[in-house]
Coordinates of C-alpha atoms in Angstrom, one line a residue:
M1000 CA 0.0 0.0 0.1
A1001 CA 1.4 3.2 -1.3
T1002 CA 1.8 6.1 1.4
E1003 CA 1.0 9.7 0.6
V1004 CA 3.8 12.3 1.1
P1005 CA 2.6 15.3 2.5
I1006 CA 3.5 18.5 0.5
P1007 CA 5.0 21.2 2.6
E1008 CA 3.1 24.5 2.9
S1009 CA 6.0 26.4 1.4
I1010 CA 5.7 24.4 -1.9
E1011 CA 2.1 24.8 -2.3
T1012 CA 2.5 28.6 -1.6
L1013 CA 5.4 28.8 -4.3
I1014 CA 3.3 26.8 -6.7
A1015 CA 0.1 29.4 -6.1
N1016 CA 2.4 32.3 -6.5
L1017 CA 4.1 30.8 -9.8
E1018 CA 0.2 30.3 -11.2
T1019 CA -0.5 33.9 -10.3
H1020 CA 2.6 35.1 -12.3
R1021 CA 1.8 32.8 -15.2
N1022 CA -1.7 34.5 -15.4
L1023 CA -0.3 37.8 -15.1
I1024 CA 2.2 37.2 -17.9
T1025 CA -0.4 36.0 -20.0
N1026 CA -2.7 39.0 -19.6
L1027 CA 0.4 41.3 -20.1
S1028 CA 1.0 39.5 -23.5
T1029 CA -2.7 39.8 -24.5
I1030 CA -2.6 43.5 -23.6
T1031 CA 0.7 44.0 -25.5
K1032 CA -0.7 42.4 -28.5
T1033 CA -3.8 44.4 -28.4
L1034 CA -2.0 47.8 -28.1
T1035 CA 0.5 46.7 -30.8
E1036 CA -2.5 46.2 -33.1
H1037 CA -4.2 49.6 -32.1
F1038 CA -1.0 51.5 -32.6
N1039 CA -0.4 49.8 -35.9
S1040 CA -4.2 50.7 -37.0
V1041 CA -3.5 54.3 -35.7
E1042 CA -0.3 54.7 -37.5
K1043 CA -2.1 53.5 -40.7
T1044 CA -5.1 56.0 -40.2
L1045 CA -2.7 58.9 -39.7
S1046 CA -0.7 58.0 -42.6
A1047 CA -3.9 57.8 -44.8
R1048 CA -5.0 61.1 -43.4
A1049 CA -1.6 62.9 -44.0
K1050 CA -1.7 61.6 -47.7
S1051 CA -5.3 63.1 -48.0
L1052 CA -4.1 66.3 -46.2
D1053 CA -1.2 66.6 -48.7
L1054 CA -3.3 66.2 -51.7
S1055 CA -5.9 68.7 -50.2
L1056 CA -2.9 71.3 -49.7
E1057 CA -1.7 70.6 -53.3
T1058 CA -5.3 71.2 -54.7
L1059 CA -5.6 74.4 -52.6
E1060 CA -2.5 75.7 -53.7
T1061 CA -3.5 75.2 -57.4
E1062 CA -6.9 76.8 -56.9
T1063 CA -5.4 79.6 -55.1
Q1064 CA -3.0 80.3 -58.0
Q1065 CA -5.9 80.1 -60.5
T1066 CA -7.9 82.6 -58.3
L1067 CA -5.1 85.1 -58.1
Q1068 CA -4.6 84.9 -61.9
S1069 CA -8.2 85.6 -62.3
L1070 CA -8.1 88.4 -59.9
D1071 CA -5.1 89.8 -61.7
E1072 CA -7.1 89.6 -65.0
Q1073 CA -10.1 91.2 -63.5
E1074 CA -8.1 93.9 -61.9
T1075 CA -6.6 94.7 -65.4
S1076 CA -9.8 94.9 -67.0
I1077 CA -11.5 97.2 -64.4
P1078 CA -10.4 100.5 -66.2
T1079 CA -12.0 99.4 -69.4
S1080 CA -15.2 98.2 -67.6
E1081 CA -15.4 101.5 -65.7
A1082 CA -14.8 103.5 -68.9
A1083 CA -17.9 101.5 -70.7
A1084 CA -20.0 101.8 -67.5
T1085 CA -19.4 105.6 -67.2
V1086 CA -20.4 106.1 -70.9
D1087 CA -23.7 104.0 -70.4
I1088 CA -24.5 105.7 -67.1
Q1089 CA -23.9 109.1 -68.8
S1090 CA -26.1 108.3 -71.8
Q1091 CA -28.9 106.9 -69.4
R1092 CA -28.7 110.0 -67.2
D1093 CA -28.9 112.3 -70.3
A1094 CA -32.0 110.5 -71.5
V1095 CA -33.7 110.4 -68.1
V1096 CA -32.9 114.2 -67.4
A1097 CA -34.3 114.9 -70.9
E1098 CA -37.4 113.0 -70.2
I1099 CA -38.0 114.6 -66.8
E1100 CA -37.4 118.1 -68.2
S1101 CA -40.0 117.5 -70.9
Q1102 CA -43.5 118.3 -70.0
T1103 CA -45.2 115.8 -72.5
A1104 CA -46.1 112.4 -71.4
P1105 CA -45.1 109.3 -73.5
T1106 CA -47.7 108.7 -76.2
C1107 CA -47.6 105.0 -75.5
T1108 CA -50.6 103.9 -73.7
D1109 CA -48.8 100.8 -72.1
I1110 CA -49.1 100.5 -68.3
R1111 CA -45.5 99.8 -67.7
T1112 CA -44.4 102.8 -69.8
D1113 CA -46.8 105.2 -68.1
L1114 CA -45.8 103.9 -64.6
S1115 CA -42.0 104.1 -65.4
W1116 CA -42.5 107.6 -66.8
I1117 CA -44.1 108.8 -63.7
C1118 CA -41.8 107.1 -61.2
R1119 CA -38.7 108.4 -62.8
R1120 CA -40.0 111.9 -62.7
M1121 CA -40.9 111.3 -58.8
D1122 CA -44.2 112.6 -59.5
A1123 CA -46.0 111.0 -56.3
S1124 CA -49.2 113.0 -56.9
T1125 CA -49.8 111.7 -60.2
L1126 CA -48.6 108.2 -59.4
W1127 CA -51.5 107.3 -57.1
R1128 CA -54.1 109.3 -59.1
Y1129 CA -52.9 107.4 -62.1
C1130 CA -53.5 104.1 -60.3
S1131 CA -56.8 105.2 -59.0
E1132 CA -58.0 106.1 -62.4
N1133 CA -56.9 102.9 -63.9
K1134 CA -58.5 100.7 -61.5
R1135 CA -59.8 98.3 -64.0
E1136 CA -56.1 97.6 -64.9
M1137 CA -55.4 96.5 -61.2
T1138 CA -53.8 93.2 -62.3
A1139 CA -51.4 94.9 -64.7
I1140 CA -50.7 97.6 -62.3
R1141 CA -49.7 95.0 -59.6
Q1142 CA -47.5 93.2 -62.2
E1143 CA -45.7 96.3 -63.2
I1144 CA -45.4 98.5 -60.4
T1145 CA -42.5 96.9 -58.9
G1146 CA -40.2 97.5 -61.8
A1147 CA -41.5 100.9 -62.3
V1148 CA -41.0 102.1 -58.7
E1149 CA -37.4 100.6 -58.7
E1150 CA -36.6 103.2 -61.5
A1151 CA -37.3 106.0 -59.2
V1152 CA -34.4 107.9 -57.7
D1153 CA -35.6 107.2 -54.1
P1154 CA -38.5 104.8 -53.9
A1155 CA -39.1 105.2 -50.2
R1156 CA -39.5 108.9 -50.8
L1157 CA -41.8 108.5 -53.6
V1158 CA -44.0 106.3 -51.6
V1159 CA -44.1 108.6 -48.5
D1160 CA -44.8 111.5 -51.0
S1161 CA -47.8 109.7 -52.3
L1162 CA -49.0 108.8 -49.0
E1163 CA -48.6 112.7 -47.8
D1164 CA -50.4 113.9 -51.0
F1165 CA -53.3 111.4 -50.5
V1166 CA -53.8 112.5 -46.8
S1167 CA -53.5 116.2 -47.8
S1168 CA -56.0 115.8 -50.6
E1169 CA -59.9 115.8 -50.4
V1170 CA -61.2 112.8 -52.1
E1171 CA -64.8 111.5 -51.7
K1172 CA -64.0 107.8 -51.7
E1173 CA -60.9 107.4 -49.4
T1174 CA -61.3 103.8 -48.9
D1175 CA -61.3 102.9 -52.6
Q1176 CA -57.5 104.1 -52.9
C1177 CA -56.1 102.1 -49.8
W1178 CA -55.3 99.2 -52.0
I1179 CA -52.9 101.5 -53.8
F1180 CA -50.9 102.3 -50.9
T1181 CA -51.0 98.9 -49.5
M1182 CA -49.5 97.9 -52.8
F1183 CA -46.7 100.6 -52.5
L1184 CA -45.9 99.6 -49.0
R1185 CA -45.2 96.1 -49.9
L1186 CA -42.5 97.2 -52.1
L1187 CA -40.5 98.4 -49.0
Y1188 CA -40.8 95.3 -47.0
E1189 CA -37.2 94.2 -45.8
K1190 CA -35.6 97.2 -47.3
E1191 CA -33.6 99.8 -45.7
V1192 CA -35.0 103.4 -45.4
A1193 CA -33.2 106.5 -44.8
V1194 CA -33.8 108.0 -41.2
S1195 CA -35.2 111.3 -43.0
V1196 CA -37.7 109.5 -44.7
R1197 CA -38.8 107.5 -41.5
E1198 CA -39.2 110.9 -39.7
R1199 CA -41.5 112.0 -42.8
A1200 CA -43.3 108.8 -42.8
A1201 CA -44.1 109.3 -38.9
E1202 CA -45.5 112.7 -39.6
V1203 CA -47.7 111.0 -42.3
A1204 CA -48.8 108.6 -39.9
L1205 CA -49.9 111.3 -37.5
K1206 CA -51.8 112.9 -40.2
W1207 CA -53.4 109.5 -41.2
R1208 CA -54.5 109.2 -37.6
T1209 CA -56.0 112.6 -37.5
R1210 CA -57.9 112.2 -40.8
F1211 CA -59.3 108.8 -40.2
G1212 CA -59.2 108.7 -36.4
E1213 CA -62.9 108.7 -36.1
R1214 CA -63.3 105.5 -38.1
M1215 CA -60.4 103.7 -36.3
E1216 CA -62.1 104.8 -33.0
R1217 CA -65.5 103.3 -34.1
E1218 CA -63.6 100.0 -35.0
I1219 CA -62.1 99.9 -31.5
E1220 CA -65.4 100.6 -29.9
G1221 CA -67.1 97.9 -31.8
D1222 CA -64.0 95.6 -31.1
G1223 CA -63.8 94.5 -34.7
E1224 CA -66.2 91.6 -34.2
G1225 CA -67.8 90.1 -37.3
E1226 CA -66.6 91.6 -40.7
P1227 CA -63.0 92.4 -41.0
G1228 CA -61.8 96.0 -40.1
R1229 CA -62.0 98.8 -42.4
P1230 CA -58.7 99.3 -44.6
E1231 CA -57.7 102.6 -42.9
G1232 CA -56.6 101.0 -39.6
Q1233 CA -54.7 98.2 -41.6
L1234 CA -53.0 100.7 -43.6
F1235 CA -52.3 102.7 -40.6
L1236 CA -50.6 99.6 -38.9
T1237 CA -48.7 99.0 -42.1
I1238 CA -47.3 102.4 -42.3
V1239 CA -46.2 102.5 -38.7
G1240 CA -44.5 98.9 -39.3
V1241 CA -42.8 99.6 -42.4
F1242 CA -41.2 102.9 -41.3
Q1243 CA -40.8 101.8 -37.6
A1244 CA -42.8 104.9 -36.2
Q1245 CA -44.3 103.0 -33.2
E1246 CA -42.6 105.4 -30.7
R1247 CA -45.0 108.2 -32.0
F1248 CA -48.0 106.5 -30.7
E1249 CA -49.2 104.8 -27.5
K1250 CA -48.7 101.3 -27.1
E1251 CA -52.4 100.7 -25.9
Y1252 CA -53.6 102.5 -28.9
L1253 CA -51.5 100.1 -31.2
E1254 CA -52.6 97.0 -29.4
K1255 CA -56.3 97.9 -29.8
I1256 CA -56.0 98.3 -33.5
F1257 CA -53.9 95.2 -33.7
L1258 CA -56.5 93.0 -32.1
I1259 CA -58.9 94.3 -34.9
H1260 CA -56.5 93.7 -37.8
G1261 CA -54.0 91.2 -36.4
K1262 CA -55.8 88.6 -38.4
K1263 CA -54.0 89.8 -41.5
R1264 CA -50.8 88.1 -42.4
E1265 CA -49.2 91.2 -43.5
I1266 CA -50.0 93.0 -40.2
A1267 CA -48.5 90.0 -38.3
K1268 CA -45.1 90.6 -39.8
F1269 CA -44.7 93.7 -37.8
V1270 CA -45.6 92.2 -34.3
H1271 CA -42.2 92.9 -32.8
V1272 CA -41.9 96.2 -34.4
L1273 CA -45.2 97.3 -33.2
D1274 CA -44.4 95.8 -29.9
V1275 CA -47.6 93.9 -29.5
A1276 CA -46.4 90.3 -29.4
D1277 CA -48.3 89.7 -26.2
K1278 CA -51.4 90.1 -28.1
V1279 CA -50.8 87.5 -30.9
G1280 CA -52.3 84.9 -28.4
E1281 CA -55.5 86.7 -28.3
V1282 CA -55.8 87.1 -32.1
V1283 CA -55.0 83.3 -32.7
A1284 CA -57.5 82.3 -29.9
K1285 CA -60.3 84.4 -31.7
M1286 CA -59.5 83.0 -35.0
A1287 CA -59.3 79.5 -33.9
N1288 CA -62.9 79.8 -32.1
A1289 CA -64.1 81.4 -35.3
G1290 CA -63.2 78.3 -37.4
K1291 CA -60.1 79.8 -39.0
E1292 CA -57.5 77.4 -37.6
I1293 CA -55.4 77.5 -40.8
E1294 CA -55.5 81.3 -41.0
A1295 CA -54.4 81.4 -37.1
I1296 CA -51.4 79.1 -38.0
Y1297 CA -50.3 81.5 -40.7
V1298 CA -50.7 84.5 -38.6
A1299 CA -48.6 83.0 -35.7
H1300 CA -46.0 81.8 -38.2
E1301 CA -45.7 85.3 -39.7
A1302 CA -45.2 86.7 -36.2
G1303 CA -42.6 84.2 -35.5
M1304 CA -44.6 82.8 -32.5
L1305 CA -45.4 79.3 -33.6
G1306 CA -43.8 77.9 -30.5
Q1307 CA -46.6 79.5 -28.2
I1308 CA -49.3 77.7 -29.9
S1309 CA -50.1 74.0 -30.8
P1310 CA -50.4 73.7 -34.5
A1311 CA -51.2 70.1 -34.6
D1312 CA -54.1 70.6 -32.4
L1313 CA -55.5 73.3 -34.6
L1314 CA -54.9 71.3 -37.7
K1315 CA -56.8 68.3 -36.0
S1316 CA -59.5 70.5 -35.1
Y1317 CA -59.7 72.0 -38.6
L1318 CA -59.9 68.4 -40.1
Q1319 CA -62.5 67.5 -37.6
K1320 CA -65.0 70.3 -38.3
A1321 CA -64.4 69.7 -42.1
K1322 CA -65.4 66.1 -41.8
E1323 CA -68.6 67.0 -39.8
K1324 CA -69.5 69.6 -42.6
A1325 CA -68.9 66.9 -45.2
N1326 CA -70.9 64.4 -43.5
A1327 CA -73.7 67.1 -43.2
F1328 CA -73.6 67.3 -46.9
L1329 CA -74.0 63.7 -47.5
K1330 CA -76.9 63.5 -44.9
A1331 CA -78.6 66.3 -46.5
G1332 CA -78.2 65.1 -50.0
K1333 CA -79.1 61.4 -48.9
G1334 CA -76.1 60.0 -50.5
S1335 CA -76.9 61.4 -53.9
P1336 CA -74.2 61.9 -56.7
A1337 CA -74.2 65.4 -56.2
S1338 CA -73.7 65.3 -52.3
V1339 CA -71.0 62.6 -52.7
E1340 CA -69.0 64.7 -55.3
S1341 CA -69.5 67.8 -52.9
A1342 CA -68.2 65.9 -50.0
N1343 CA -65.1 64.7 -52.0
N1344 CA -64.4 68.2 -53.2
L1345 CA -64.5 69.6 -49.6
E1346 CA -62.3 66.7 -48.6
N1347 CA -59.7 67.7 -51.3
N1348 CA -59.8 71.2 -50.6
C1349 CA -59.3 70.7 -46.9
F1350 CA -56.5 68.3 -47.3
K1351 CA -54.6 70.6 -49.7
A1352 CA -55.1 73.5 -47.3
V1353 CA -53.4 71.5 -44.5
I1354 CA -50.6 70.3 -46.8
K1355 CA -49.9 73.9 -48.1
C1356 CA -49.9 75.2 -44.5
V1357 CA -47.6 72.5 -43.1
E1358 CA -45.1 73.1 -46.0
T1359 CA -45.4 76.9 -45.8
C1360 CA -44.9 77.0 -42.0
K1361 CA -42.3 74.1 -41.8
L1362 CA -44.5 71.9 -39.6
E1363 CA -43.4 68.4 -41.2
S1364 CA -41.8 67.5 -37.7
K1365 CA -45.0 68.3 -35.8
F1366 CA -47.6 67.1 -38.3
N1367 CA -47.4 64.1 -40.6
I1368 CA -48.9 64.8 -44.2
M1369 CA -47.6 61.8 -46.1
N1370 CA -50.9 59.8 -45.8
I1371 CA -52.8 63.0 -46.7
K1372 CA -50.9 63.5 -49.8
R1373 CA -51.4 59.9 -50.7
K1374 CA -55.4 60.5 -50.1
V1375 CA -55.3 63.6 -52.4
A1376 CA -53.5 61.7 -55.2
I1377 CA -56.2 58.8 -54.9
N1378 CA -59.1 61.5 -54.9
E1379 CA -57.6 63.2 -58.0
R1380 CA -57.3 59.8 -59.8
E1381 CA -60.8 58.6 -58.9
R1382 CA -62.3 62.1 -59.9
E1383 CA -60.4 61.7 -63.4
E1384 CA -61.7 58.1 -63.7
R1385 CA -65.3 59.2 -63.0
K1386 CA -65.1 62.0 -65.6
K1387 CA -63.8 59.6 -68.2
F1388 CA -66.4 56.8 -67.4
A1389 CA -69.1 59.6 -67.6
A1390 CA -67.8 60.9 -70.9
L1391 CA -67.2 57.5 -72.7
N1392 CA -70.4 55.7 -71.3
P1393 CA -72.8 55.5 -74.1
Y1394 CA -75.4 53.8 -72.0
G1395 CA -76.4 56.6 -70.0
K1396 CA -79.7 58.4 -69.7
G1397 CA -81.2 59.3 -73.3
F1398 CA -79.1 56.6 -75.0
V1399 CA -80.8 55.6 -78.5
Q1400 CA -79.5 52.9 -80.4
P1401 CA -78.2 53.7 -83.7
N1402 CA -80.3 51.7 -85.8
G1403 CA -83.3 51.6 -83.6
P1404 CA -85.1 48.6 -82.4
P1405 CA -85.2 45.5 -84.6
K1406 CA -88.5 45.7 -86.9
G1407 CA -91.2 43.1 -86.2
K1408 CA -89.5 42.0 -83.1
R1409 CA -90.0 43.2 -79.5
A1410 CA -86.8 44.9 -78.4
G1411 CA -85.1 42.9 -75.5
P1412 CA -83.7 44.5 -72.5
A1413 CA -80.7 46.9 -73.1
V1414 CA -77.5 45.4 -71.9
Y1415 CA -75.2 47.6 -69.8
P1416 CA -71.5 47.2 -69.3
P1417 CA -70.3 46.2 -65.8
P1418 CA -69.5 49.1 -63.6
S1419 CA -65.8 50.2 -63.3
Y1420 CA -66.2 50.5 -59.5
P1421 CA -67.5 47.9 -57.2
N1422 CA -70.7 48.7 -55.6
G1423 CA -71.3 52.0 -57.4
S1424 CA -69.1 54.9 -57.9
G1425 CA -66.4 54.2 -55.5
A1426 CA -66.8 57.4 -53.8
R1427 CA -65.2 57.5 -50.3
R1428 CA -66.5 58.8 -47.3
F1429 CA -65.0 62.1 -46.1
G1430 CA -62.6 62.2 -43.2
D1431 CA -61.6 58.4 -43.1
Y1432 CA -58.2 59.2 -41.7
G1433 CA -58.3 57.0 -38.8
S1434 CA -57.0 58.4 -35.4
Y1435 CA -54.3 60.7 -34.6
R1436 CA -51.2 59.7 -32.6
G1437 CA -49.5 62.5 -30.9
S1438 CA -47.8 65.4 -32.8
G1439 CA -46.6 63.0 -35.6
S1440 CA -50.0 61.8 -36.4
S1441 CA -50.7 59.3 -39.3
Y1442 CA -53.8 58.5 -41.0
G1443 CA -54.8 54.7 -41.2
P1444 CA -55.9 53.0 -44.4
Q1445 CA -59.5 53.1 -43.7
S1446 CA -62.0 53.7 -46.3
S1447 CA -65.8 53.2 -46.9
Y1448 CA -68.0 53.8 -49.9
Y1449 CA -71.3 55.4 -50.5
G1450 CA -72.5 53.3 -53.4
Y1451 CA -74.8 54.9 -55.9
D1452 CA -75.4 53.1 -59.1
Y1453 CA -74.8 54.5 -62.5
G1454 CA -77.1 51.9 -63.9
R1455 CA -75.8 48.4 -63.6
G1456 CA -77.6 45.4 -64.9
S1457 CA -80.4 45.9 -67.4
Y1458 CA -83.8 47.5 -67.8
P1459 CA -86.6 45.3 -66.1
P1460 CA -88.0 42.8 -68.6
Y1461 CA -91.4 43.7 -70.5

């Protein structure tokens, strides 16, 4: 029988230490290998980047040389260009001065020629009167006025002179001319205006308030409910906003007029200039309560205050109200083809308004319109198919066979072609857009049909 020899504790300790050292050496070898691979990878990356940087520097140096050469060529050609421009400007100046000094108007009856001639002469009195007398040519005037006013020596002064002449004149129908000055003031949006012209514009605004103050006060007392405010107040706010003359008037007075006319997108542009930003919420709330959710979003967008409202909720409310209105059409018409067509048209118009609003105000992140666009495309395609079917269907009401019924025989039942849509016209119920899910709402693929028959099958037998 073999006997076990006891191992001394010192040897066991030595063996344990050796095992620990062996594990440490193994770990160090693994770490060393990993670090070596990492440094090799970093070295390769740095080398590639260095080569790319050298190539970029070479390209940059080449482009710099080409640019410097081009600049030298341009600098060399500057005297020639200056001489040609001087001759051209001199000839134009002589022609304009001769035209201004002449008292005869151009014989051409073209709107653009007349407006250009008036603006080059800086004839402010004639300008607004000419537009008023040619009110029937309003479309042509709106198209040509921008280029004509830009030909004036000082467009801003020309507009202010026209306003001052109008305020100082005694015309019977002042309101009829307000569209003219609104058109003029639009030309000065986002443009620099001289300080002297601003001061004169502020004086004109004071005269405007003196002349039309009673009408604007009546608007304030009536609180602007119902019909939109009169154009005098709107034009007054536009003058103050364009020429930044808000310091000449009381803030409370501007706020009262803004509450009446703030629903206009052009007025909302001057919210921060007029210092009435705190009143935008009231205007938007009134418009939303009046069923004008889309217009309310536009106003908040123009005022730069979309963050203070919930556009997604307003759009949902707009779609829900439009759905109820369309269903009311269908119910009143008892599902007739005319009522179905009206409901489909209302659906398309509402969807297009929502799409345009979301795209204009950059609300794609808050309201999903992909499925709405898809539904609009489906509606348009189905409408075109219904039109083609109605135009090409020879078996509709009043159809007579070309050769008449067979002689000597009883005419059998007229055979009709199968309908192109299942269960009738295929008109879809308005508002089948499922449920909303938060701000990034999506529409479900739900749809239903109001079936009305174009006349399937055949006439009843004799």
